[in-house]
GROMACS .gro file of C-alpha atoms in nm:
model
  435
    1MET     CA    1  -2.141  -0.282   1.481
    2SER     CA    2  -1.984  -0.051   1.730
    3ALA     CA    3  -1.625  -0.008   1.842
    4PRO     CA    4  -1.428   0.199   2.089
    5SER     CA    5  -1.456   0.562   1.989
    6SER     CA    6  -1.123   0.683   2.124
    7GLU     CA    7  -0.780   0.565   2.223
    8VAL     CA    8  -0.620   0.613   2.560
    9SER     CA    9  -0.310   0.831   2.560
   10LEU     CA   10  -0.060   0.641   2.767
   11PRO     CA   11   0.221   0.809   2.965
   12GLY     CA   12   0.484   0.673   2.725
   13ASP     CA   13   0.330   0.825   2.413
   14PRO     CA   14   0.577   1.021   2.194
   15PRO     CA   15   0.512   1.396   2.197
   16GLY     CA   16   0.492   1.459   1.822
   17GLY     CA   17   0.558   1.818   1.715
   18ARG     CA   18   0.765   1.983   1.443
   19ARG     CA   19   1.076   1.771   1.489
   20ALA     CA   20   0.867   1.456   1.466
   21ALA     CA   21   0.711   1.585   1.145
   22ALA     CA   22   1.054   1.666   0.997
   23VAL     CA   23   1.207   1.326   1.077
   24TRP     CA   24   0.897   1.137   0.970
   25GLY     CA   25   0.887   1.348   0.653
   26ILE     CA   26   1.223   1.207   0.548
   27GLY     CA   27   1.084   0.856   0.577
   28VAL     CA   28   0.778   0.960   0.377
   29ALA     CA   29   1.007   1.104   0.107
   30VAL     CA   30   1.170   0.762   0.074
   31TYR     CA   31   0.828   0.602   0.032
   32PHE     CA   32   0.732   0.873  -0.220
   33VAL     CA   33   1.030   0.785  -0.440
   34ALA     CA   34   0.965   0.411  -0.401
   35VAL     CA   35   0.610   0.456  -0.531
   36ILE     CA   36   0.735   0.656  -0.830
   37PHE     CA   37   0.963   0.368  -0.920
   38ARG     CA   38   0.695   0.104  -0.848
   39THR     CA   39   0.428   0.267  -1.065
   40SER     CA   40   0.651   0.392  -1.345
   41LEU     CA   41   0.579   0.073  -1.540
   42GLY     CA   42   0.206   0.157  -1.532
   43VAL     CA   43   0.255   0.440  -1.782
   44ALA     CA   44   0.520   0.248  -1.978
   45GLY     CA   45   0.334  -0.079  -2.031
   46LEU     CA   46   0.279  -0.033  -2.404
   47ASP     CA   47   0.636   0.092  -2.449
   48ALA     CA   48   0.772  -0.208  -2.258
   49ALA     CA   49   0.574  -0.446  -2.479
   50ASP     CA   50   0.730  -0.284  -2.788
   51ARG     CA   51   1.080  -0.262  -2.640
   52PHE     CA   52   1.101  -0.627  -2.536
   53GLY     CA   53   0.862  -0.772  -2.795
   54VAL     CA   54   0.625  -0.941  -2.548
   55GLY     CA   55   0.250  -1.003  -2.522
   56ALA     CA   56  -0.002  -0.941  -2.245
   57SER     CA   57   0.094  -1.238  -2.026
   58ALA     CA   58   0.466  -1.162  -2.044
   59LEU     CA   59   0.399  -0.793  -1.985
   60SER     CA   60   0.195  -0.870  -1.673
   61THR     CA   61   0.487  -1.080  -1.548
   62PHE     CA   62   0.682  -0.758  -1.483
   63SER     CA   63   0.429  -0.638  -1.228
   64ILE     CA   64   0.348  -0.986  -1.099
   65LEU     CA   65   0.711  -1.062  -1.019
   66GLN     CA   66   0.757  -0.721  -0.861
   67LEU     CA   67   0.448  -0.771  -0.643
   68LEU     CA   68   0.539  -1.133  -0.570
   69VAL     CA   69   0.871  -1.018  -0.426
   70TYR     CA   70   0.698  -0.731  -0.245
   71ALA     CA   71   0.432  -0.953  -0.089
   72GLY     CA   72   0.677  -1.228  -0.001
   73MET     CA   73   0.901  -0.977   0.175
   74GLN     CA   74   0.634  -0.824   0.399
   75ILE     CA   75   0.663  -1.054   0.701
   76PRO     CA   76   1.047  -1.074   0.682
   77VAL     CA   77   1.060  -0.695   0.654
   78GLY     CA   78   0.824  -0.656   0.948
   79LEU     CA   79   1.055  -0.876   1.156
   80MET     CA   80   1.358  -0.679   1.037
   81VAL     CA   81   1.196  -0.348   1.134
   82ASP     CA   82   1.111  -0.481   1.479
   83ARG     CA   83   1.467  -0.605   1.524
   84LEU     CA   84   1.694  -0.359   1.340
   85GLY     CA   85   1.490  -0.039   1.349
   86THR     CA   86   1.363   0.189   1.075
   87LYS     CA   87   1.681   0.358   0.956
   88LYS     CA   88   1.877   0.042   0.878
   89VAL     CA   89   1.588  -0.121   0.693
   90LEU     CA   90   1.509   0.193   0.492
   91THR     CA   91   1.875   0.229   0.395
   92ILE     CA   92   1.881  -0.123   0.253
   93GLY     CA   93   1.552  -0.056   0.075
   94VAL     CA   94   1.667   0.265  -0.091
   95VAL     CA   95   1.985   0.103  -0.224
   96LEU     CA   96   1.791  -0.191  -0.367
   97PHE     CA   97   1.511   0.000  -0.538
   98THR     CA   98   1.751   0.258  -0.682
   99VAL     CA   99   1.974  -0.011  -0.832
  100GLY     CA  100   1.660  -0.187  -0.961
  101GLN     CA  101   1.532   0.128  -1.135
  102LEU     CA  102   1.871   0.195  -1.292
  103GLY     CA  103   1.898  -0.166  -1.404
  104PHE     CA  104   1.553  -0.144  -1.564
  105ALA     CA  105   1.666   0.162  -1.758
  106LEU     CA  106   1.970  -0.018  -1.898
  107SER     CA  107   1.819  -0.366  -1.947
  108PRO     CA  108   1.903  -0.502  -2.293
  109THR     CA  109   1.672  -0.805  -2.267
  110TYR     CA  110   1.341  -0.909  -2.114
  111GLY     CA  111   1.515  -1.137  -1.862
  112VAL     CA  112   1.743  -0.863  -1.729
  113ALA     CA  113   1.446  -0.628  -1.705
  114LEU     CA  114   1.256  -0.888  -1.501
  115ALA     CA  115   1.548  -0.924  -1.261
  116SER     CA  116   1.565  -0.547  -1.222
  117ARG     CA  117   1.194  -0.521  -1.136
  118ALA     CA  118   1.236  -0.799  -0.880
  119LEU     CA  119   1.521  -0.607  -0.717
  120LEU     CA  120   1.308  -0.293  -0.720
  121GLY     CA  121   1.020  -0.481  -0.558
  122CYS     CA  122   1.251  -0.607  -0.284
  123GLY     CA  123   1.363  -0.254  -0.196
  124ASP     CA  124   1.012  -0.114  -0.229
  125ALA     CA  125   0.888  -0.377   0.018
  126MET     CA  126   1.103  -0.224   0.291
  127THR     CA  127   0.957   0.126   0.275
  128PHE     CA  128   0.595   0.147   0.382
  129ILE     CA  129   0.615  -0.073   0.692
  130SER     CA  130   0.921   0.124   0.800
  131VAL     CA  131   0.734   0.453   0.756
  132LEU     CA  132   0.439   0.322   0.959
  133ARG     CA  133   0.679   0.215   1.235
  134LEU     CA  134   0.849   0.556   1.223
  135GLY     CA  135   0.511   0.724   1.273
  136THR     CA  136   0.427   0.516   1.580
  137ARG     CA  137   0.767   0.600   1.730
  138TRP     CA  138   0.739   0.976   1.679
  139PHE     CA  139   0.366   1.056   1.717
  140PRO     CA  140   0.102   0.983   1.985
  141ALA     CA  141  -0.114   0.675   1.929
  142ARG     CA  142  -0.428   0.881   1.875
  143ARG     CA  143  -0.265   1.030   1.564
  144GLY     CA  144  -0.205   0.685   1.414
  145PRO     CA  145  -0.494   0.668   1.162
  146LEU     CA  146  -0.432   1.018   1.026
  147ILE     CA  147  -0.053   0.973   1.010
  148ALA     CA  148  -0.096   0.648   0.815
  149GLN     CA  149  -0.339   0.808   0.570
  150ILE     CA  150  -0.106   1.104   0.513
  151ALA     CA  151   0.183   0.866   0.444
  152ALA     CA  152  -0.034   0.686   0.189
  153LEU     CA  153  -0.133   1.023   0.042
  154PHE     CA  154   0.231   1.105  -0.029
  155GLY     CA  155   0.266   0.763  -0.184
  156MET     CA  156  -0.018   0.849  -0.420
  157ALA     CA  157   0.160   1.175  -0.497
  158GLY     CA  158   0.444   0.954  -0.619
  159ASN     CA  159   0.192   0.780  -0.841
  160LEU     CA  160   0.088   1.120  -0.968
  161VAL     CA  161   0.449   1.192  -1.065
  162SER     CA  162   0.448   0.870  -1.267
  163THR     CA  163   0.129   0.955  -1.455
  164LEU     CA  164   0.225   1.316  -1.521
  165VAL     CA  165   0.605   1.342  -1.527
  166ILE     CA  166   0.737   0.995  -1.612
  167ALA     CA  167   0.486   0.953  -1.895
  168ARG     CA  168   0.592   1.282  -2.056
  169MET     CA  169   0.961   1.215  -2.006
  170LEU     CA  170   0.920   0.872  -2.160
  171HIS     CA  171   0.779   1.007  -2.484
  172GLY     CA  172   1.010   1.308  -2.491
  173MET     CA  173   1.343   1.164  -2.377
  174GLY     CA  174   1.314   0.792  -2.444
  175TRP     CA  175   1.329   0.481  -2.228
  176THR     CA  176   1.687   0.483  -2.099
  177ALA     CA  177   1.713   0.853  -2.018
  178THR     CA  178   1.376   0.853  -1.838
  179PHE     CA  179   1.434   0.557  -1.607
  180ALA     CA  180   1.802   0.630  -1.547
  181GLY     CA  181   1.727   0.995  -1.473
  182SER     CA  182   1.452   0.907  -1.226
  183ALA     CA  183   1.696   0.679  -1.039
  184ALA     CA  184   1.879   0.992  -0.920
  185ALA     CA  185   1.588   1.061  -0.683
  186GLY     CA  186   1.688   0.750  -0.491
  187LEU     CA  187   2.034   0.891  -0.427
  188VAL     CA  188   1.886   1.217  -0.297
  189VAL     CA  189   1.663   1.052  -0.036
  190LEU     CA  190   1.946   0.817   0.064
  191VAL     CA  191   2.166   1.114   0.156
  192LEU     CA  192   1.884   1.283   0.351
  193MET     CA  193   1.807   0.967   0.540
  194VAL     CA  194   2.166   0.889   0.635
  195LEU     CA  195   2.221   1.244   0.762
  196PHE     CA  196   1.895   1.323   0.943
  197LEU     CA  197   1.673   1.019   1.008
  198LYS     CA  198   1.640   0.885   1.365
  199ASP     CA  199   1.440   0.582   1.474
  200HIS     CA  200   1.280   0.752   1.777
  201PRO     CA  201   1.293   1.073   1.985
  202GLU     CA  202   1.521   1.100   2.284
  203GLY     CA  203   1.371   0.952   2.598
  204HIS     CA  204   1.143   0.719   2.403
  205GLU     CA  205   1.382   0.436   2.328
  206PRO     CA  206   1.200   0.104   2.294
  207PRO     CA  207   1.295  -0.170   2.539
  208PRO     CA  208   1.563  -0.403   2.404
  209ALA     CA  209   1.401  -0.689   2.217
  210GLN     CA  210   1.484  -1.044   2.311
  211HIS     CA  211   1.560  -1.226   1.988
  212ALA     CA  212   1.619  -1.599   1.995
  213GLY     CA  213   1.662  -1.698   1.634
  214ALA     CA  214   1.401  -1.904   1.452
  215ALA     CA  215   1.201  -1.968   1.769
  216PHE     CA  216   1.155  -1.595   1.824
  217VAL     CA  217   1.050  -1.543   1.462
  218ARG     CA  218   0.788  -1.817   1.489
  219ARG     CA  219   0.652  -1.675   1.813
  220GLN     CA  220   0.640  -1.322   1.672
  221ILE     CA  221   0.448  -1.426   1.363
  222ALA     CA  222   0.218  -1.662   1.552
  223ALA     CA  223   0.134  -1.403   1.819
  224SER     CA  224   0.050  -1.144   1.555
  225TRP     CA  225  -0.159  -1.388   1.353
  226ARG     CA  226  -0.358  -1.504   1.658
  227GLU     CA  227  -0.496  -1.154   1.697
  228PRO     CA  228  -0.825  -1.129   1.503
  229GLY     CA  229  -0.748  -0.760   1.441
  230THR     CA  230  -0.436  -0.857   1.243
  231ARG     CA  231  -0.629  -1.105   1.030
  232LEU     CA  232  -0.918  -0.864   0.978
  233GLY     CA  233  -0.671  -0.594   0.879
  234MET     CA  234  -0.512  -0.826   0.625
  235TRP     CA  235  -0.847  -0.911   0.464
  236VAL     CA  236  -0.955  -0.546   0.457
  237HIS     CA  237  -0.628  -0.460   0.282
  238PHE     CA  238  -0.666  -0.762   0.052
  239THR     CA  239  -1.017  -0.667  -0.061
  240THR     CA  240  -0.993  -0.289  -0.089
  241GLN     CA  241  -0.654  -0.220  -0.243
  242PHE     CA  242  -0.623  -0.436  -0.552
  243PRO     CA  243  -0.884  -0.292  -0.798
  244ALA     CA  244  -0.710   0.045  -0.807
  245MET     CA  245  -0.364  -0.112  -0.788
  246VAL     CA  246  -0.430  -0.331  -1.092
  247PHE     CA  247  -0.572  -0.032  -1.282
  248LEU     CA  248  -0.284   0.202  -1.199
  249LEU     CA  249   0.004  -0.042  -1.198
  250LEU     CA  250  -0.049  -0.198  -1.539
  251TRP     CA  251  -0.388  -0.256  -1.698
  252GLY     CA  252  -0.559   0.084  -1.675
  253MET     CA  253  -0.371   0.244  -1.964
  254PRO     CA  254  -0.411  -0.051  -2.206
  255PHE     CA  255  -0.780  -0.084  -2.114
  256LEU     CA  256  -0.855   0.282  -2.174
  257VAL     CA  257  -0.654   0.301  -2.497
  258GLU     CA  258  -0.726  -0.039  -2.655
  259ALA     CA  259  -1.076  -0.120  -2.524
  260GLN     CA  260  -1.220   0.228  -2.474
  261HIS     CA  261  -1.041   0.385  -2.776
  262LEU     CA  262  -0.917   0.689  -2.585
  263THR     CA  263  -0.599   0.878  -2.665
  264ARG     CA  264  -0.301   0.831  -2.439
  265GLU     CA  265  -0.344   1.185  -2.314
  266THR     CA  266  -0.707   1.128  -2.213
  267ALA     CA  267  -0.622   0.792  -2.057
  268GLY     CA  268  -0.340   0.956  -1.862
  269ALA     CA  269  -0.581   1.221  -1.736
  270LEU     CA  270  -0.816   0.949  -1.608
  271LEU     CA  271  -0.530   0.774  -1.430
  272THR     CA  272  -0.440   1.108  -1.277
  273LEU     CA  273  -0.801   1.140  -1.158
  274VAL     CA  274  -0.765   0.811  -0.969
  275VAL     CA  275  -0.459   0.947  -0.792
  276ALA     CA  276  -0.616   1.287  -0.718
  277SER     CA  277  -0.930   1.123  -0.580
  278ASN     CA  278  -0.713   0.898  -0.363
  279MET     CA  279  -0.536   1.197  -0.210
  280VAL     CA  280  -0.860   1.379  -0.126
  281VAL     CA  281  -1.042   1.072   0.007
  282GLY     CA  282  -0.737   0.974   0.213
  283LEU     CA  283  -0.754   1.294   0.416
  284VAL     CA  284  -1.129   1.252   0.470
  285TYR     CA  285  -1.103   0.886   0.575
  286GLY     CA  286  -0.813   0.962   0.809
  287GLN     CA  287  -1.008   1.235   0.989
  288ILE     CA  288  -1.323   1.023   1.016
  289ILE     CA  289  -1.146   0.717   1.154
  290ALA     CA  290  -0.936   0.918   1.399
  291ARG     CA  291  -1.260   1.050   1.552
  292HIS     CA  292  -1.493   0.751   1.505
  293HIS     CA  293  -1.336   0.406   1.507
  294ALA     CA  294  -1.679   0.251   1.453
  295ALA     CA  295  -1.668   0.392   1.099
  296ARG     CA  296  -1.383   0.164   0.993
  297THR     CA  297  -1.584  -0.137   0.875
  298PRO     CA  298  -1.867   0.064   0.710
  299LEU     CA  299  -1.611   0.271   0.518
  300ALA     CA  300  -1.425  -0.041   0.402
  301LEU     CA  301  -1.737  -0.232   0.297
  302GLY     CA  302  -1.890   0.076   0.137
  303THR     CA  303  -1.579   0.131  -0.073
  304ILE     CA  304  -1.574  -0.233  -0.181
  305GLY     CA  305  -1.941  -0.231  -0.278
  306THR     CA  306  -1.925   0.098  -0.467
  307SER     CA  307  -1.611   0.005  -0.659
  308ALA     CA  308  -1.760  -0.335  -0.753
  309LEU     CA  309  -2.079  -0.168  -0.876
  310LEU     CA  310  -1.892   0.085  -1.093
  311TRP     CA  311  -1.651  -0.179  -1.223
  312ALA     CA  312  -1.945  -0.399  -1.326
  313ALA     CA  313  -2.130  -0.109  -1.487
  314THR     CA  314  -1.824  -0.016  -1.693
  315ILE     CA  315  -1.736  -0.358  -1.830
  316ALA     CA  316  -2.100  -0.458  -1.883
  317TYR     CA  317  -2.208  -0.135  -2.052
  318PRO     CA  318  -2.384  -0.211  -2.381
  319GLY     CA  319  -2.196  -0.103  -2.688
  320ASP     CA  320  -1.829  -0.099  -2.777
  321THR     CA  321  -1.723   0.164  -2.522
  322ALA     CA  322  -1.847   0.309  -2.196
  323PRO     CA  323  -1.946   0.677  -2.189
  324MET     CA  324  -1.694   0.924  -2.054
  325TRP     CA  325  -1.911   1.013  -1.752
  326LEU     CA  326  -1.903   0.648  -1.641
  327LEU     CA  327  -1.526   0.621  -1.685
  328ILE     CA  328  -1.481   0.941  -1.483
  329THR     CA  329  -1.707   0.805  -1.207
  330LEU     CA  330  -1.521   0.473  -1.205
  331CYS     CA  331  -1.182   0.643  -1.173
  332THR     CA  332  -1.310   0.871  -0.897
  333VAL     CA  333  -1.440   0.574  -0.697
  334LEU     CA  334  -1.123   0.370  -0.757
  335GLY     CA  335  -0.941   0.657  -0.587
  336ALA     CA  336  -1.108   0.555  -0.259
  337CYS     CA  337  -0.958   0.205  -0.271
  338GLY     CA  338  -0.615   0.312  -0.143
  339PRO     CA  339  -0.747   0.504   0.162
  340ALA     CA  340  -0.984   0.216   0.238
  341SER     CA  341  -0.692  -0.028   0.237
  342MET     CA  342  -0.523   0.180   0.507
  343ILE     CA  343  -0.811   0.093   0.739
  344GLY     CA  344  -0.655  -0.253   0.762
  345PHE     CA  345  -0.362  -0.109   0.957
  346ASP     CA  346  -0.607   0.062   1.195
  347PHE     CA  347  -0.739  -0.282   1.290
  348ALA     CA  348  -0.394  -0.435   1.337
  349ARG     CA  349  -0.230  -0.142   1.518
  350PRO     CA  350  -0.428  -0.157   1.846
  351ALA     CA  351  -0.427  -0.536   1.837
  352ASN     CA  352  -0.049  -0.566   1.879
  353PRO     CA  353   0.207  -0.426   2.125
  354PRO     CA  354   0.486  -0.196   1.999
  355GLU     CA  355   0.739  -0.477   1.968
  356ARG     CA  356   0.511  -0.655   1.717
  357GLN     CA  357   0.396  -0.355   1.512
  358GLY     CA  358   0.632  -0.423   1.222
  359THR     CA  359   0.539  -0.790   1.200
  360ALA     CA  360   0.165  -0.719   1.219
  361SER     CA  361   0.192  -0.443   0.958
  362GLY     CA  362   0.379  -0.683   0.730
  363ILE     CA  363   0.098  -0.937   0.753
  364VAL     CA  364  -0.161  -0.671   0.674
  365ASN     CA  365   0.036  -0.518   0.388
  366MET     CA  366   0.085  -0.860   0.232
  367GLY     CA  367  -0.291  -0.893   0.177
  368GLY     CA  368  -0.348  -0.625  -0.085
  369PHE     CA  369  -0.037  -0.712  -0.282
  370VAL     CA  370  -0.124  -1.082  -0.296
  371ALA     CA  371  -0.466  -0.985  -0.433
  372SER     CA  372  -0.308  -0.743  -0.681
  373MET     CA  373  -0.056  -0.999  -0.798
  374THR     CA  374  -0.327  -1.262  -0.844
  375THR     CA  375  -0.550  -1.026  -1.042
  376LEU     CA  376  -0.266  -0.898  -1.260
  377LEU     CA  377  -0.189  -1.256  -1.360
  378ALA     CA  378  -0.554  -1.346  -1.412
  379VAL     CA  379  -0.617  -1.043  -1.634
  380GLY     CA  380  -0.308  -1.110  -1.847
  381VAL     CA  381  -0.391  -1.480  -1.894
  382LEU     CA  382  -0.757  -1.410  -1.972
  383LEU     CA  383  -0.666  -1.138  -2.222
  384ASP     CA  384  -0.440  -1.377  -2.411
  385ALA     CA  385  -0.697  -1.659  -2.389
  386THR     CA  386  -0.988  -1.446  -2.514
  387GLY     CA  387  -0.807  -1.245  -2.777
  388GLY     CA  388  -0.809  -0.924  -2.575
  389ASP     CA  389  -1.160  -0.930  -2.422
  390TYR     CA  390  -1.128  -0.690  -2.130
  391ARG     CA  391  -1.483  -0.758  -2.012
  392ILE     CA  392  -1.405  -1.120  -1.933
  393ALA     CA  393  -1.056  -1.044  -1.804
  394PHE     CA  394  -1.168  -0.768  -1.566
  395ALA     CA  395  -1.452  -0.982  -1.429
  396SER     CA  396  -1.185  -1.168  -1.228
  397VAL     CA  397  -1.196  -0.876  -0.984
  398PHE     CA  398  -1.532  -0.992  -0.845
  399VAL     CA  399  -1.400  -1.332  -0.738
  400LEU     CA  400  -1.141  -1.183  -0.503
  401GLN     CA  401  -1.383  -0.920  -0.372
  402ALA     CA  402  -1.634  -1.190  -0.279
  403LEU     CA  403  -1.367  -1.389  -0.095
  404GLY     CA  404  -1.246  -1.084   0.095
  405VAL     CA  405  -1.590  -0.963   0.201
  406THR     CA  406  -1.671  -1.309   0.337
  407GLN     CA  407  -1.362  -1.301   0.560
  408ILE     CA  408  -1.425  -0.942   0.676
  409LEU     CA  409  -1.778  -1.028   0.787
  410ARG     CA  410  -1.649  -1.338   0.965
  411LEU     CA  411  -1.381  -1.157   1.169
  412ARG     CA  412  -1.527  -0.815   1.250
  413ALA     CA  413  -1.729  -0.902   1.563
  414ARG     CA  414  -1.439  -1.095   1.717
  415THR     CA  415  -1.205  -0.802   1.656
  416VAL     CA  416  -1.438  -0.552   1.823
  417ARG     CA  417  -1.468  -0.771   2.135
  418ARG     CA  418  -1.089  -0.789   2.168
  419GLU     CA  419  -1.055  -0.412   2.122
  420ARG     CA  420  -1.306  -0.347   2.399
  421GLU     CA  421  -1.116  -0.579   2.633
  422ARG     CA  422  -0.787  -0.401   2.560
  423LEU     CA  423  -0.944  -0.058   2.601
  424VAL     CA  424  -1.078  -0.145   2.946
  425ALA     CA  425  -0.741  -0.293   3.046
  426SER     CA  426  -0.547   0.013   2.925
  427ARG     CA  427  -0.775   0.249   3.116
  428VAL     CA  428  -0.724   0.051   3.434
  429GLU     CA  429  -0.346   0.056   3.377
  430ALA     CA  430  -0.349   0.431   3.313
  431VAL     CA  431  -0.534   0.492   3.637
  432HIS     CA  432  -0.272   0.298   3.834
  433VAL     CA  433   0.032   0.467   3.675
  434PRO     CA  434   0.205   0.670   3.951
  435VAL     CA  435   0.228   1.044   3.887
   0.00000   0.00000   0.00000
C-alpha cells in the first residue's frame, strides 16, 4: 500500500517557533500530570486491594470505571474543544482530575474511592484531545505527526513518574500522604495554564463556528464518522494501545509479582522499561511518519503482530515462570504500543477540516480506551473464575487484536484513496491562492 508522502503547507498554516513551543508546552504539562494521576493506581493495585479489602474483579473495577468515563467522554470532549477552545476545556479538566486524585487519597471506603476515580477519569478525558488541538493551532500541519508523538512521549514520562516516584512514596509515606501530595501538581499546572495558555497565535484565529444545538452535534459526529480515515484511526488506536495500557494501568505488577514470582523492585523496573521503550520508539515513529506517510499501516500492523507474538510466548512458556530475557523482550515491545496508537490520529487528522479536529480525535481516542476497559474487565473476571490463572486471563488480548486487525485491513485502501483525492485538491487550491 502506498500513500501520499508529504503534506501541502497551506498559506494559513501557523508559524510554529519558540512561542508556540512554550504555549504548547504548558498544555503538555497538564497532560503529563493527568497521566501521573491516571497511572498511579497501576503501582498501587496490591495496596488498594489490601486497603479496601477487595478481590481481582473489584480491583479491576477501579480502572474499568475510570476508563469507561474516559472513553465515554471522548466525543463530548471533542465537541467541547471544537466549540469552546482548548483553554476552557483544559481548565475544567485540571480541576476535575485534581479533585479526583485528592478524593482518592482521602477515601474511607471502596465506594468513595470508585467515585473519585470516575471524577479523575472525567478530567483526564479532557486533556489529550485538547493538547492535540493546541498543537494543530500553533504548529504547521507537516509537524503534526511529530508533535503528537512528542505529546505522547511526555505522557509516558508521567507514567515513568508513577512507576518510579509514586511507588516509592507509597511505600515510604503511606497511601494518604502520597496521593494527597501528588494532587498539588494539579494546582501548579492550573496556575500556569490560567496565566499563560492561549488557544492560538495572533492572526490565526479560527473562523467562528456555527453551532445549532443537537442538530449541529449530530452533523459534526456524522461527518467525522463518514470519513474512512477517522474510522481507520479509531481501529488502529483500538488495536495497538490496549496491551501496554492493561499491563501498565493495573495487571502488569500483579502478573510479574504473583505469576512470575519477581520482587516488587524487579517488577517495577520492568514496568519502567515499558515506559522507557515507549519514549524512545515514539521519537522514532514520529520522525518516520512525518517523512513517509506510507509507513503508517506497516508500523501499526508490525507492532500489533510483534506484541501478540511476545505476549503468546510469555504466557505459553513451559514451566512455572518465563525467563527474564523473555520478560525484558516483552516489556520492550509493549513500549511500542503507545507510539503505534498515535498513528491513528495521523489517519484522522488529514481526513477532517480544522473545525472537526476535536470531534475526530475524540472518536479515535475512544478506540484504545474501549479496548483497554474491555480487557481489564475480562482479565479480572477470568482471574477470579480460574483461581488466578494469568495464562487464561491474558489470552483475552488476542480476541481484541484479531477484531482490530480485521477492521484495519478492511478500511486501509479506502482511506488511502480519500487522502490522494484531498492531496490533489489541496495542491490545486494552493496554486490558485493569490499572492
